[in-house]
Structures are given as structure tokens and as C-alpha cells.
XYZ file of C-alpha atoms in Angstrom:
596
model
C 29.237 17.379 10.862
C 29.360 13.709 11.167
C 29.947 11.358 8.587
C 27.366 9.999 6.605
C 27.111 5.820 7.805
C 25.893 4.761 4.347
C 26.058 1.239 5.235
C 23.374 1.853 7.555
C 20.535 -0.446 6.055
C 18.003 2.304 6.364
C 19.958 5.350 4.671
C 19.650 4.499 0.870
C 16.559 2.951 1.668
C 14.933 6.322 2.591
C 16.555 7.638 -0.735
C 14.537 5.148 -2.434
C 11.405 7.490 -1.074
C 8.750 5.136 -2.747
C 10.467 1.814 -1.416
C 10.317 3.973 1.933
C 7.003 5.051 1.893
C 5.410 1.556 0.680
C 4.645 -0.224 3.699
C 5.604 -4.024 2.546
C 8.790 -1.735 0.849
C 8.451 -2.755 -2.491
C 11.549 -2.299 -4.929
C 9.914 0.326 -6.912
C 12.080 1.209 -9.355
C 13.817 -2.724 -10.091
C 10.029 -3.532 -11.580
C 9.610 -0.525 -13.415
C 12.823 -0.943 -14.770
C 12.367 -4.437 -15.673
C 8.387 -2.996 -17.179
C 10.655 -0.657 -19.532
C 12.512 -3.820 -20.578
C 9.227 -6.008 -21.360
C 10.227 -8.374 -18.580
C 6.738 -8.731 -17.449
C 6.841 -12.183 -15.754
C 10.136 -11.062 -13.863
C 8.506 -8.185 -13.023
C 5.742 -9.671 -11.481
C 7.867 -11.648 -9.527
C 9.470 -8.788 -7.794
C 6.017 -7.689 -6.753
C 4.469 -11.059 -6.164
C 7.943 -11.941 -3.223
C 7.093 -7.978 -1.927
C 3.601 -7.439 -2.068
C 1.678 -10.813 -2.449
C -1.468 -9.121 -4.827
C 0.085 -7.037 -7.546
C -2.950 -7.342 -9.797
C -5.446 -6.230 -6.939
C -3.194 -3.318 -6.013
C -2.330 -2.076 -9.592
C -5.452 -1.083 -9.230
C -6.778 -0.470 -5.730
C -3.877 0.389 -3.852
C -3.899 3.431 -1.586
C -0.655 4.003 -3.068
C 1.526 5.308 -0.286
C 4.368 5.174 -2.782
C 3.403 8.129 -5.450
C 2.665 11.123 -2.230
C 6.722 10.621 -1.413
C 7.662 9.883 -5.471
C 11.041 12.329 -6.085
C 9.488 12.779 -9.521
C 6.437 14.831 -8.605
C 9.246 17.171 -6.844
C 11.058 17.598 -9.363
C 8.308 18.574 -11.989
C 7.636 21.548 -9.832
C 9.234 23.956 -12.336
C 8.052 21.970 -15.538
C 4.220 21.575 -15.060
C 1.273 23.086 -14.102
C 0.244 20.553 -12.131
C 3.462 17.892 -10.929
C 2.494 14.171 -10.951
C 4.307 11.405 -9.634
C 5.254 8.295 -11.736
C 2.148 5.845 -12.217
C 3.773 3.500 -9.920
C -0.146 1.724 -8.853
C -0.904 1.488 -12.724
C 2.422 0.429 -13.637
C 2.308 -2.823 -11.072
C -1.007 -3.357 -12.908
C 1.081 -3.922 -16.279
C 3.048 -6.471 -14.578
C 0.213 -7.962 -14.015
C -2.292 -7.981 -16.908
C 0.981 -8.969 -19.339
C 3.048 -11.247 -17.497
C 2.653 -15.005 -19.502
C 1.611 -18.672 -17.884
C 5.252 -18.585 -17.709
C 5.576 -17.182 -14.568
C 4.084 -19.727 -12.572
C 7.500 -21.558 -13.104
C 9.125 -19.007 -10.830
C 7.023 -19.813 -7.666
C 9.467 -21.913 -5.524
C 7.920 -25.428 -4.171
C 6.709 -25.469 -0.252
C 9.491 -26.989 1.949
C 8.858 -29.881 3.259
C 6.368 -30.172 6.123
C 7.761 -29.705 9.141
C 4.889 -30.826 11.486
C 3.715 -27.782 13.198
C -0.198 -26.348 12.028
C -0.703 -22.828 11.621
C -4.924 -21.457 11.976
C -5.555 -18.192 9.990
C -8.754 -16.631 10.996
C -10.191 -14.965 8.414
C -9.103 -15.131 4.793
C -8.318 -11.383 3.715
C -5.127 -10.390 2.345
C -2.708 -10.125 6.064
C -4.199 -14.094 6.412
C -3.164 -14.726 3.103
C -0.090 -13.128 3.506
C 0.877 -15.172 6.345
C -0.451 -18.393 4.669
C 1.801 -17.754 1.482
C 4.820 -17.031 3.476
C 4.088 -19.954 6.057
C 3.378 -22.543 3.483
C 6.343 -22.235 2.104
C 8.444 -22.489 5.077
C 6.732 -26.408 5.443
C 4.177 -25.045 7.518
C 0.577 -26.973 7.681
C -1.926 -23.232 7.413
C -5.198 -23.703 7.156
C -7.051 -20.361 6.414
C -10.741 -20.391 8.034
C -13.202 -18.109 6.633
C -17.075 -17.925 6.336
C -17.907 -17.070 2.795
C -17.226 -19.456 -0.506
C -14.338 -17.975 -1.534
C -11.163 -16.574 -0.225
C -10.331 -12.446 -0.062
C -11.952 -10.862 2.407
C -12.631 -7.604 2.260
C -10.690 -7.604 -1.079
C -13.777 -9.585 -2.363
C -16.525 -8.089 -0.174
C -16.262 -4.479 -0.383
C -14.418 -3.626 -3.362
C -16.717 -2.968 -6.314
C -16.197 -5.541 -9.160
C -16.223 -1.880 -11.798
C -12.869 -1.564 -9.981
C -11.195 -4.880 -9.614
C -12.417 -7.930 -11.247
C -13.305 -11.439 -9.789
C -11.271 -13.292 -11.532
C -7.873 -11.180 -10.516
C -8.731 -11.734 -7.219
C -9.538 -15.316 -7.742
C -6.469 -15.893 -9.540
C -4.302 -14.131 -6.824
C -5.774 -16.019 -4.080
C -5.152 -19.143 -6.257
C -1.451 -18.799 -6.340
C -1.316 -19.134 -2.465
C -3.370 -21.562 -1.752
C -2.335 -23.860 -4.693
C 0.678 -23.792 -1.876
C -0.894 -26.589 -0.333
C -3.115 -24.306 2.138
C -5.558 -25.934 3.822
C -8.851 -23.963 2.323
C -11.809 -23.696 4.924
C -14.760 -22.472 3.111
C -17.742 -21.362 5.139
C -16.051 -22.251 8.753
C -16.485 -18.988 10.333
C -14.872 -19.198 13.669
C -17.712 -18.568 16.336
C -14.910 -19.506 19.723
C -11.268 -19.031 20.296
C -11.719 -21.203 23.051
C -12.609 -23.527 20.692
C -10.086 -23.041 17.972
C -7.551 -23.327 20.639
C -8.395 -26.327 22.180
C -7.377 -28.007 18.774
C -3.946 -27.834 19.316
C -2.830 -25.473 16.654
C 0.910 -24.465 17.396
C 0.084 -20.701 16.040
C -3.267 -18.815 15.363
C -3.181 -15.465 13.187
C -6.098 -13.349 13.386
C -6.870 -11.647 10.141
C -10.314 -11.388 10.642
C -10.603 -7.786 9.457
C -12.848 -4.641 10.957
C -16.010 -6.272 9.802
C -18.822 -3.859 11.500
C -19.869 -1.131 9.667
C -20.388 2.197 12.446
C -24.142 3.437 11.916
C -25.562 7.064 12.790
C -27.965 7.095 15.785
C -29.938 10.063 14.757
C -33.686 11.050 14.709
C -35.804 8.912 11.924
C -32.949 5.986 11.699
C -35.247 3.179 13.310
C -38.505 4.285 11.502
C -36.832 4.519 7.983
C -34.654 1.609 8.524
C -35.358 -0.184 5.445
C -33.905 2.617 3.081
C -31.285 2.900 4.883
C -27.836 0.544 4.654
C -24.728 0.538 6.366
C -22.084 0.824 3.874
C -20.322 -2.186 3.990
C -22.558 -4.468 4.738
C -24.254 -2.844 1.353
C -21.337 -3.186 -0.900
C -21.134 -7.264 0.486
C -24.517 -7.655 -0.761
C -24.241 -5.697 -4.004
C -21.085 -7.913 -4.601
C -22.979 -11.377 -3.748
C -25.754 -10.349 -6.422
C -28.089 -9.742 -3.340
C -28.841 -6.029 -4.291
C -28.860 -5.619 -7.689
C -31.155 -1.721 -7.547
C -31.465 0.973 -5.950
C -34.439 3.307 -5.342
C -33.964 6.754 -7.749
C -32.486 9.343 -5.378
C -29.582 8.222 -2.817
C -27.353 10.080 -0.541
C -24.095 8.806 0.433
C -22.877 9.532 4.008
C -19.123 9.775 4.511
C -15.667 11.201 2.782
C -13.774 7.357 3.029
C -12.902 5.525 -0.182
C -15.873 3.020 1.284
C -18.210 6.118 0.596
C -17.092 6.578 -2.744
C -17.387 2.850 -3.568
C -20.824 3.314 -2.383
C -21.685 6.118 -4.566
C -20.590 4.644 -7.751
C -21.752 1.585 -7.278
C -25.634 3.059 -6.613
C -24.840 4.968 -9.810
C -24.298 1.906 -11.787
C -27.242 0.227 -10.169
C -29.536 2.734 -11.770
C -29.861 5.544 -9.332
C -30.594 8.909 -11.043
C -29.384 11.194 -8.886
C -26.593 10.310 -6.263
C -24.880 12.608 -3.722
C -22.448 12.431 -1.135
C -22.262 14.436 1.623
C -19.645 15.099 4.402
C -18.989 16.828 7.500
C -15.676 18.067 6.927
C -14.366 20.194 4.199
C -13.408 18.666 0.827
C -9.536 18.640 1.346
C -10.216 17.017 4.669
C -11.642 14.232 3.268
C -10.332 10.351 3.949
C -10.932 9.652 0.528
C -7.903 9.286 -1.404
C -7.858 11.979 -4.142
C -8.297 10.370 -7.456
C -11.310 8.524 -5.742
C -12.318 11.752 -4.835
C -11.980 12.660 -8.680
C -13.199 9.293 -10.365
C -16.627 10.217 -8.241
C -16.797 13.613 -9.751
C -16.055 12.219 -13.400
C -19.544 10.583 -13.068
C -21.371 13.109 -12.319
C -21.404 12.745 -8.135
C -21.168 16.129 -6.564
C -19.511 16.105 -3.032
C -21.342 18.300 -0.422
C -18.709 19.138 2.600
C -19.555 20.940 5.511
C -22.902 18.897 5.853
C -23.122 17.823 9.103
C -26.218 15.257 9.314
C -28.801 15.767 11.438
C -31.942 13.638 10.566
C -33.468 11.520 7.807
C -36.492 12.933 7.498
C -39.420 10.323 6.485
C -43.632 9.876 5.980
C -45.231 6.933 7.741
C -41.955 5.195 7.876
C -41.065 6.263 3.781
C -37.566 7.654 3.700
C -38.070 11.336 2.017
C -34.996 12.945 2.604
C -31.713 14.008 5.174
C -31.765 17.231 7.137
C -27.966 19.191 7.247
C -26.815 21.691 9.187
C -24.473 23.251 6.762
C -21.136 24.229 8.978
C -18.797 27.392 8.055
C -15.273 26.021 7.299
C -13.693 27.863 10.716
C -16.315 25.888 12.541
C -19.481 27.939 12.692
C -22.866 26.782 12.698
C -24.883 27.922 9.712
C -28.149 26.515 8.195
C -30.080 23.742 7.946
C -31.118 22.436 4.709
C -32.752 19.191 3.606
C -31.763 16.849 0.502
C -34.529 14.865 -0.465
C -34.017 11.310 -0.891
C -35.508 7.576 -1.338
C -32.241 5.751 0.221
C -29.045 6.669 2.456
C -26.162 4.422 2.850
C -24.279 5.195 5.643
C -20.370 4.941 5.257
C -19.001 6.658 8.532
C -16.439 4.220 9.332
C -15.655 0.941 10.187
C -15.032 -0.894 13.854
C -13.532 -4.130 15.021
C -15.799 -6.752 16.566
C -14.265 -9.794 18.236
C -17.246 -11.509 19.576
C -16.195 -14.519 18.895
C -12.981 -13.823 21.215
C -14.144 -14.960 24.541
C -12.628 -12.217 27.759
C -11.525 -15.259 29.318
C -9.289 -16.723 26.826
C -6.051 -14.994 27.709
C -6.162 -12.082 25.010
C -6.446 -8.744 26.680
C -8.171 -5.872 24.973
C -8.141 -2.082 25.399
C -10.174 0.641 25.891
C -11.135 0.853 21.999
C -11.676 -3.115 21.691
C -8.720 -3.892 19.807
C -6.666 -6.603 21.224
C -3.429 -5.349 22.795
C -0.240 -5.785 20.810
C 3.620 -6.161 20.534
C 3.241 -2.973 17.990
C 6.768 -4.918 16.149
C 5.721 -8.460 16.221
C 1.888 -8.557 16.153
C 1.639 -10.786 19.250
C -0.954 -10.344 21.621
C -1.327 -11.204 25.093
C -1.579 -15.334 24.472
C 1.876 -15.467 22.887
C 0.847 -17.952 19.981
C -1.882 -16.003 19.244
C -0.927 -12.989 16.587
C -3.295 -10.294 14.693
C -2.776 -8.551 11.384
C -4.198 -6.128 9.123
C -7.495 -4.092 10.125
C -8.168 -6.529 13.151
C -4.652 -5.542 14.673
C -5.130 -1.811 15.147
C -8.292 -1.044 13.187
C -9.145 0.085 9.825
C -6.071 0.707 6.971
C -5.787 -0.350 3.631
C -4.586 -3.404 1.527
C -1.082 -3.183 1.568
C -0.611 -2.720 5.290
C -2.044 -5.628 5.702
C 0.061 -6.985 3.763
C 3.232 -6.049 5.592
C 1.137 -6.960 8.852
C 0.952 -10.501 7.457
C 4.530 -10.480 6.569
C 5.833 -9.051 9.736
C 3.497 -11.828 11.895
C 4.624 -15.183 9.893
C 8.167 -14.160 10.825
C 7.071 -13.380 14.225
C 5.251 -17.141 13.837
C 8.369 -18.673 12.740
C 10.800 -17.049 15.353
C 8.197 -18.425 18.198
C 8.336 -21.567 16.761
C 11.926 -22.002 16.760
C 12.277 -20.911 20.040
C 14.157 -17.340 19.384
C 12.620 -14.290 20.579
C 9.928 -12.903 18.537
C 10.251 -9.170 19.285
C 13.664 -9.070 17.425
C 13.221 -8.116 14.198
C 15.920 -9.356 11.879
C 18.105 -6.999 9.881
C 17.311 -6.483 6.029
C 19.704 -7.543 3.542
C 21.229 -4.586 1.648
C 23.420 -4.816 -1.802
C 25.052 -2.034 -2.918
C 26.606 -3.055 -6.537
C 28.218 -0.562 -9.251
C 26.440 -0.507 -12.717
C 29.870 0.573 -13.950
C 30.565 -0.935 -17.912
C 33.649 0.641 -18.606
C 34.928 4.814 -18.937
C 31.976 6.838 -17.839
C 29.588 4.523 -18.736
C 26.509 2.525 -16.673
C 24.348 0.077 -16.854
C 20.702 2.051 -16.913
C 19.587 5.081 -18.859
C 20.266 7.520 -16.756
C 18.512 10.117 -19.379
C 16.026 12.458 -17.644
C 12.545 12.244 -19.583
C 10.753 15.598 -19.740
C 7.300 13.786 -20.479
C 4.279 14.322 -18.067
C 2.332 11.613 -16.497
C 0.711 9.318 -18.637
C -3.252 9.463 -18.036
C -5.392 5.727 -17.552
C -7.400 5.125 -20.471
C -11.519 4.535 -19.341
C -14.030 2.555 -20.805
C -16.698 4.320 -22.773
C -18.899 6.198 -19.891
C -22.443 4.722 -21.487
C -21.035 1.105 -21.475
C -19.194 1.505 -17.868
C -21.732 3.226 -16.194
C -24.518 0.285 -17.095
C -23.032 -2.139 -15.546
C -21.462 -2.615 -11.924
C -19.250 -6.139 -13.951
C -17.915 -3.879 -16.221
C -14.002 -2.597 -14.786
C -13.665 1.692 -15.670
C -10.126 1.619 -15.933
C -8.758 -0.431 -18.874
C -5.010 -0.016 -18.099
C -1.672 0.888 -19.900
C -1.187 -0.145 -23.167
C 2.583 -1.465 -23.971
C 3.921 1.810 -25.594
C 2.308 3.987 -23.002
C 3.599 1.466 -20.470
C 7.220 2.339 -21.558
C 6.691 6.161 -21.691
C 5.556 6.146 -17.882
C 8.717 3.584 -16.875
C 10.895 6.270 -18.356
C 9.664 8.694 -16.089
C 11.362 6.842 -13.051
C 13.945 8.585 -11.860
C 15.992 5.258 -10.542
C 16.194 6.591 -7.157
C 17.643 3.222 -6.084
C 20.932 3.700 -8.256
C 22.504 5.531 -5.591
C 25.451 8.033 -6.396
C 28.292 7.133 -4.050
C 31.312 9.182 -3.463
C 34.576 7.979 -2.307
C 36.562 10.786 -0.835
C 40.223 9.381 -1.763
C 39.960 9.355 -4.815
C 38.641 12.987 -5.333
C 40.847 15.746 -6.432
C 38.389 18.764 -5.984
C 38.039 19.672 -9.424
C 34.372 20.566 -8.704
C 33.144 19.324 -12.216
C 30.692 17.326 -10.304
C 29.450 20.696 -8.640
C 29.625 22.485 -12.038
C 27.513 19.636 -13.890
C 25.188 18.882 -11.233
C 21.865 20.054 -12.763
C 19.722 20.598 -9.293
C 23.033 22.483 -7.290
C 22.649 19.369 -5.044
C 26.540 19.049 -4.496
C 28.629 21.129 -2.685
C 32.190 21.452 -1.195
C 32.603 23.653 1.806
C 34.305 24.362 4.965
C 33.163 21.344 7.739
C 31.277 23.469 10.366
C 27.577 24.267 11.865
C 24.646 25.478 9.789
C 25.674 22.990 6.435
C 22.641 23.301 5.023
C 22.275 26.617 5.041
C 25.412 26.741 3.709
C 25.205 24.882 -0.003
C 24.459 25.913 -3.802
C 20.804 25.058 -3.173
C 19.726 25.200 1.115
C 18.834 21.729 2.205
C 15.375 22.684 3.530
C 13.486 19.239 3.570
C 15.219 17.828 7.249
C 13.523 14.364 6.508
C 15.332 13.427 4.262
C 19.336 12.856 5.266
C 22.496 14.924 3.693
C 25.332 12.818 2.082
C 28.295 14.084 3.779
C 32.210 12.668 3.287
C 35.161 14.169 4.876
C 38.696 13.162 4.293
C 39.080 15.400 1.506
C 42.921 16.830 1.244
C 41.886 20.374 1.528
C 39.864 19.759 4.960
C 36.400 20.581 3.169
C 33.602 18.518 3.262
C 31.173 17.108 0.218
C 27.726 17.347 1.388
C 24.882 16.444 -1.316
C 21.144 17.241 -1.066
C 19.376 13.582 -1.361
C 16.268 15.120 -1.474
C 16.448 16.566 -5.054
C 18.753 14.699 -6.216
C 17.596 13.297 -10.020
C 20.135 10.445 -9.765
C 20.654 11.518 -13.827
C 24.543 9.966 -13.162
C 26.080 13.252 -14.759
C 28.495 13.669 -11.680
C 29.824 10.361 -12.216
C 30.335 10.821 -15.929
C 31.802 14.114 -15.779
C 33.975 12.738 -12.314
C 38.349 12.427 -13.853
C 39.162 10.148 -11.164
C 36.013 7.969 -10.611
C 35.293 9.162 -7.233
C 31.303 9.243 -8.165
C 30.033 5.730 -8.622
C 26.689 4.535 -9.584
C 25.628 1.791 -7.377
C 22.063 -0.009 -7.513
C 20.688 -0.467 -3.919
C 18.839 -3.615 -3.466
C 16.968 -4.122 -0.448
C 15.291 -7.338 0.695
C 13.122 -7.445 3.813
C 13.566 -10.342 5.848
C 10.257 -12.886 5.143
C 9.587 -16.037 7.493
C 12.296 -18.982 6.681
C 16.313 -19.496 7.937
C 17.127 -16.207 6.828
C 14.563 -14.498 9.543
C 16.270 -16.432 12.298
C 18.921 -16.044 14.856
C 20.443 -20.034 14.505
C 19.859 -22.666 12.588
C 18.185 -24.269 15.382
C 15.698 -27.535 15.274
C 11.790 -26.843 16.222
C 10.559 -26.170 19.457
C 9.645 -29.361 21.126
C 10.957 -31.385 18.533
């Protein structure tokens, strides 16, 4: 068995299995633990450097992060039903408490350095770019159609769910950067925009076209029925503000459940969704899934449309062929209804993009890509978020935005843009003295904390009025503490062991063992390694010949092998990892501009 490299960047890094899984890789457990100490501002910070919005993704994230959350393993034994640490809801404390104080910690733009940067599009991978551009000494200028920056952040998300001003305030830190702000300049030719001169162009333009169903009844009954985005835009612009008394949702997305609850808000007395798959199958995330439900929205699957059904032109209802789960065909039933908003999906358009202007497409539309750098085709032309490689979700457009300015910057200083610079990795020991660390390393039994709501009678009257009314400070705390501090890494140094075993004897998941070097390992410990995703720890150069392999996938990181450890051959070391952004520390040399 080979040694384990743990200076790798990427091995304590996937230990970290929420930094992992988040796709900007957001220190998870350094702003929790900073939460627990009521370091709100700093806290903030941490997010604010990783993932540019932390109060629009405490509470809309997709949350990538809680799925691969050790925690929710572990609890498999404890609880009915094992839960993850509120790792959205906590980011959302950072937010709602940090003080005016924190604006202090936003470092001043560089100083120009005479090269202009176009953003198409102001959405959150534009605004991404823009914040990490502008502070390089980059001129951005972010060009956008409607009033006010966001993009789909603004658009599509319901205001019961995320506020205007959070976004308003978010969007304010970047461009009170000194971005260039381009209020209703939507970009109708790249031609165009190119011909200006800009040394870079980022495309962040998003997947703005709604699909639509083709099916019997759609043209005659057209005006009852809405695609779904384009219906949220207008519900969020105070263009619709009712809806006729029976509507059917089409569509298992999160943009179908935004649909639903909005129309319930807006006075619809009966709204259903209904979906061709089966309910597990579902795009939805699953507490959107559930928030629906906890209004009162049943969820129909297996209800394949067929066609809305309608009198002179009046929408009267949907006909289904209800589906069997193993695929065969089975009824058909009609729901009546007075409105249908279609929420199917969503497709790029770049019609604005003329064929001739160096950017090559492919088969599906979208523009063809360095899948690493974001650069298309015209090599100072880069895309990001949903216009990149269609539809995703905040926060990967996020890292889109991040991964594209560096991209921007390397171009621009004349180093190769499809090298991706290294992380930087700390590995420091949170040793104080004899057996003792720096954290709590004390293993909380307590289940996850649930989100307080706003009374159903006032939330459900109004679409202003946000559901979810976040942690309070002592229920803050009591979620922190269920973090497991999977970035305090246990690290073993061989040398110094005697082979007592106490660590093996103490070790309250069996994840240590010491055994013969050989095939099969981890078949061959206390507990069988079963997960192969995640890595074993193994050291040799023990003085019996034996190897120490540990199971990182259930490891608690609870310290107790360190404590109990005579010689100090378990250490507890915090892992910081810092992705490079756009700036010197992105680049090869410290080179001057290109063409300067």
C-alpha cells in the first residue's frame, strides 16, 4: 500500500467533504466556528472572499455542501431521520448579524491599471468577475438591461424567499468597487461590443428563455398560460400581481416550485403541480419539495401532459396520461384549471451573438469552451454561469465567475490561461500544551436545529413577506456545535509512535487500525473501509513493519487519539485552504501587462 501524500493540496481538502462538495469551496467549518464564537463580521468575511453573496445563499443556495456533510453520516445510529449541519442557514447568520463594521474589512481596488473589462449581463458569475476584477485595478463595467443589478437572483427568485434589499445590499458591496454600472444597456451585438476596444468581455448573460410545451390547445389558450420564468420576472416587477382561482404548475425544478408558491400567495385557491417523473426523481431540491407541501401544494408525479383542454379559447383544464412508475402507460385524466404556468426548463439564447463573430457554438447552442478556463473560441471573450454550459444554480456561478477573472487576468498578463494555479494549503497544529487543543473537540449529541417560519396566515398573504425568519443567536450556537471540524485534520507521524494502540482502543468509530502492509487493507481493519471515494490515511515506517491505516470517511475528528497518544504522534492540525482568486498570487511571474 502506498503512502498516503498528505501534502497533496487536494487530500485534506476532500476530508473537508463540505469544502469539497461546495463548488466556490467555501471554508465551512472556519465560519461556523467563528458563528459559535459571535464573530459575525469575521465570519462574513470568510464567506464574502469565498462565495461573493452569503446573504442570498443563506437562504437560496442549492446547498451542495449538506448532501456530502460527515455529520448526517454519523447520526445514522442516533436518529430516526440523520440531518446534516444547517450549513445554508448558518451562512445566513453571518449575514443578518454581522455590524456596519464589516465594511472596514473590504480591501480598497488597486490602482487602475488601464485595461477595461465588459461583463454582459449582471447576474451573480458577472458580478463575481466584476468584484474580483475591480479589485485587481481593473476598469469592469457590468452591462445589463433591467434597473438594477442581479440577474436572475433578482428576476426569478420570489421576494417570500429572499428579500430586495439583501440582494440590493450584496450587489452594492461590488459595485461600490468602482464598477462601472450600466443600467438598461442590454447588449443587442457582440460585433458591436467588440469593436469598442474592450481588452476582455465575460459573458454572464444567463439561460434567459424559458422552454414552452408545444401541445394541443397551447396557441388557442395562450393567454392563461405563462412560461415560468418569464412569469416569476413579472410577478417580481409588480407586473402580475393575481392569478385566476385554479392553477396548475408544470414541472419538478425549484423554478416550478417558485411558481407554485408564489400563485399561492397571489390568491389562487387551489394550486397543483404536476410532473412526469416520479416524486424522488424530481429536480427540485428536497426541502423545496417540502416547503411546497407545507402550504398545502400537492405534487402529482407520473403525469405526463398531454393537452390543455379549453372553450372558445377559455383555458378549462390539462389532460394527463397518468404513467406506471416502471414506465407503463395508464390513464388519462383531466385537472381542471383557469391558468398553467409552464416550468419545463430553461435554454440559452445568444441572439445577440452574431455566427460570424469568431465564437463557435455546438450542437446544443452553447458556445464552445476551455471546460478549465471558461474561454471560448475568441480568446478574450469568456462565459460563466448558466450561459457557459446551461442551466445550474447560484453558487456555480459563482465559482464560474471566479475561475474566468483569473483566466482574464492570466490573458492579460500574457501567461497561459489554461493553467490553473495551485491552491494555497496551511496545515497548522492547534496544540496549547499536554493533550490539549485549541477547539472543542466535544461531540454534541443534539439533532438539527429546525428554521423558525412566519405565521402561515401572515406569510401566505403576501408574496413581500420572507417565510423563513432565520436562527436566533442561541439556536445559532446549538447548530455551530454540531460541526464536526472536519478541517482539523488528525495527523500522524510514524516516528514518534510506539504502538501502544491507545489510539485504536479510544477511537470511538474503529477508524484506526495497525496491521500487516499487504493487499485487501480495507477489508482488513476494525471497521471495513467501504466508501472508496473517500481516501485511507496510511503511514508506514512503523518499527514493527505494520502499517496505520485510518478510515477518513467516518472519522468524527473528536481529537481523542491525540489526547490519549504518550508520545504525541497524533496531532491536531487545522487545514486552511485558499483558492487562488485573480491578482499576483494567480500568476506565473510578476510580469508587466500585455502591451504595456
Amino acid at each position: 500500500m502506498q503512502r498516503t501524500d498528505i501534502s497533496d493540496p487536494a487530500y485534506f481538502h476532500k476530508v473537508v467533504d463540505c469544502q469539497w462538495a461546495c463548488p466556490a469551496h467555501t471554508p465551512v467549518p472556519e465560519y461556523i466556528r467563528l458563528i459559535a464564537q459571535g464573530r459575525h463580521d469575521e465570519a462574513y468575511w470568510v464567506n464574502w472572499v469565498s462565495n461573493v453573496f452569503p446573504g442570498v445563499l443563506g437562504r437560496t443556495c442549492d446547498r451542495p455542501c449538506e448532501p456530502a456533510c460527515r455529520r448526517g453520516r454519523v447520526e445514522e445510529k442516533q436518529a430516526a431521520k440523520p440531518e446534516p449541519v444547517a450549513i445554508c442557514r448558518l451562512k445566513r447568520v453571518a449575514a443578518d448579524s454581522k455590524t456596519d463594521e464589516f465594511r472596514a474589512l473590504i480591501p480598497k481596488p488597486a490602482a487602475r491599471n488601464g485595461r477595461r473589462v465588459a461583463c454582459v449581463g449582471a447576474g451573480p458569475a458577472s458580478l463575481a468577475v466584476a468584484r474580483d476584477l475591480a479589485l485587481e485595478g481593473y476598469a469592469v463595467t457590468v452591462f445589463d438591461g433591467e434597473a438594477r443589478p442581479g440577474g436572475f437572483i433578482r428576476t426569478q427568485i420570489p421576494r417570500f424567499r429572499l428579500p430586495e434589499r439583501v440582494i440590493d445590499e450584496e450587489c452594492g458591496y461590488i459595485l461600490g468597487l468602482g464598477v462601472e454600472w450600466r443600467a438598461g444597456q442590454r447588449v443587442e451585438s457582440m460585433k458591436e461590443l467588440l469593436a469598442e476596444g474592450w481588452d476582455a468581455v465575460f459573458v454572464g448573460c444567463g439561460a434567459p428563455r424559458g422552454r414552452d410545451l408545444a401541445l394541443p390547445g397551447r396557441q388557442e389558450a395562450a393567454a392563461q398560460i405563462h412560461v415560468g420564468i418569464d412569469w416569476l420576472a413579472s410577478v417580481s416587477f409588480g407586473h402580475v400581481t393575481a392569478v385566476r382561482p385554479r392553477v396548475i404548475v408544470l414541472g419538478g425544478g425549484n423554478t416550478a416550485m417558485d411558481c407554485c408558491r408564489s400563485a399561492r400567495r397571489l390568491g389562487a385557491a387551489s394550486v397543483t403541480v404536476a410532473v412526469r417523473s416520479g416524486y424522488a426523481q424530481m429536480k427540485a431540491s428536497p426541502w423545496e419539495k417540502e416547503d411546497a407541501e407545507h402550504e398545502g401544494i400537492p405534487i402529482l408525479d407520473f403525469h405526463v401532459p398531454l393537452a390543455f383542454e379549453h372553450v372558445d379559447g377559455r383555458l378549462t383544464g390539462m389532460r394527463f396520461r397518468k404513467v406506471q412508475p416502471g414506465g407503463g402507460a395508464g390513464e388519462e385524466v383531466v385537472l381542471p384549471c383557469d391558468e398553467v404556468l409552464i416550468a419545463v426548463g430553461q435554454e440559452n439564447a445568444f441572439p445577440w451573438i452574431e455566427r460570424d463573430a469568431g465564437i463557435a457554438f455546438n450542437e446544443q447552442g452553447l458556445p464552445v469552451l476551455d471546460a478549465a478556463s471558461f474561454q471560448s473560441t475568441l480568446p478574450h471573450v469568456f462565459f460563466g454561469g448558466d450561459a457557459a454550459f446551461g442551466p445550474k444554480n447560484i453558487i456555480t456561478a459563482v465559482a464560474h465567475g471566479h475561475e474566468a477573472a483569473v483566466s482574464i487576468d492570466r490573458l492579460l498578463h500574457g501567461e497561459d490561461v489554461a493553467r490553473r494555479p495551485p491552491p494555497h494549503v496551511n496545515l497548522v497544529s492547534q496544540k496549547m500544551g499536554i493533550h490539549e487543543w485549541s477547539y472543542d473537540n466535544a461531540v454534541t449529541l443534539e439533532l438539527r436545529s429546525k428554521v423558525p417560519w412566519a405565521a402561515a396566515e401572515r406569510a401566505l398573504a403576501s408574496i413581500k413577506v420572507e417565510v423563513e425568519l432565520g436562527f436566533d443567536a442561541a439556536t445559532a450556537l446549538k447548530e455551530a456545535r454540531r460541526c464536526l471540524n472536519c478541517d482539523v485534520q488528525t495527523v500522524f507521524a510514524p516516528k514518534l509512535c510506539i504502538e501502544c494502540d491507545a489510539c485504536v482502543d479510544i477511537c470511538p468509530m474503529d477508524c484506526i487500525t495497525f496491521t500487516a502492509d499487504g493487499p485487501d487493507l480495507r477489508a482488513r481493519l476494525r471497521a471495513p473501509a467501504t466508501n472508496e471515494a473517500q481516501d485511507l490515511y496510511v503511514e508506514d515506517g512503523l518499527k514493527t513493519g505494520r502499517v496505520m491505516a485510518k478510515d477518513e470517511d467516518v472519522c468524527l475528528h473528536c481529537g481523542l487519539c491525540a489526547e490519549r497518544c504518550p508520545t504525541g504522534a497524533w496531532d491536531m492540525q487545522k487545514f486552511m485552504l485558499v483558492t487562488a482568486k485573480a491578482g499576483a498570487a494567480c500568476r506565473d511571474h510578476a510580469v508587466r501587462l500585455v502591451g504595456d
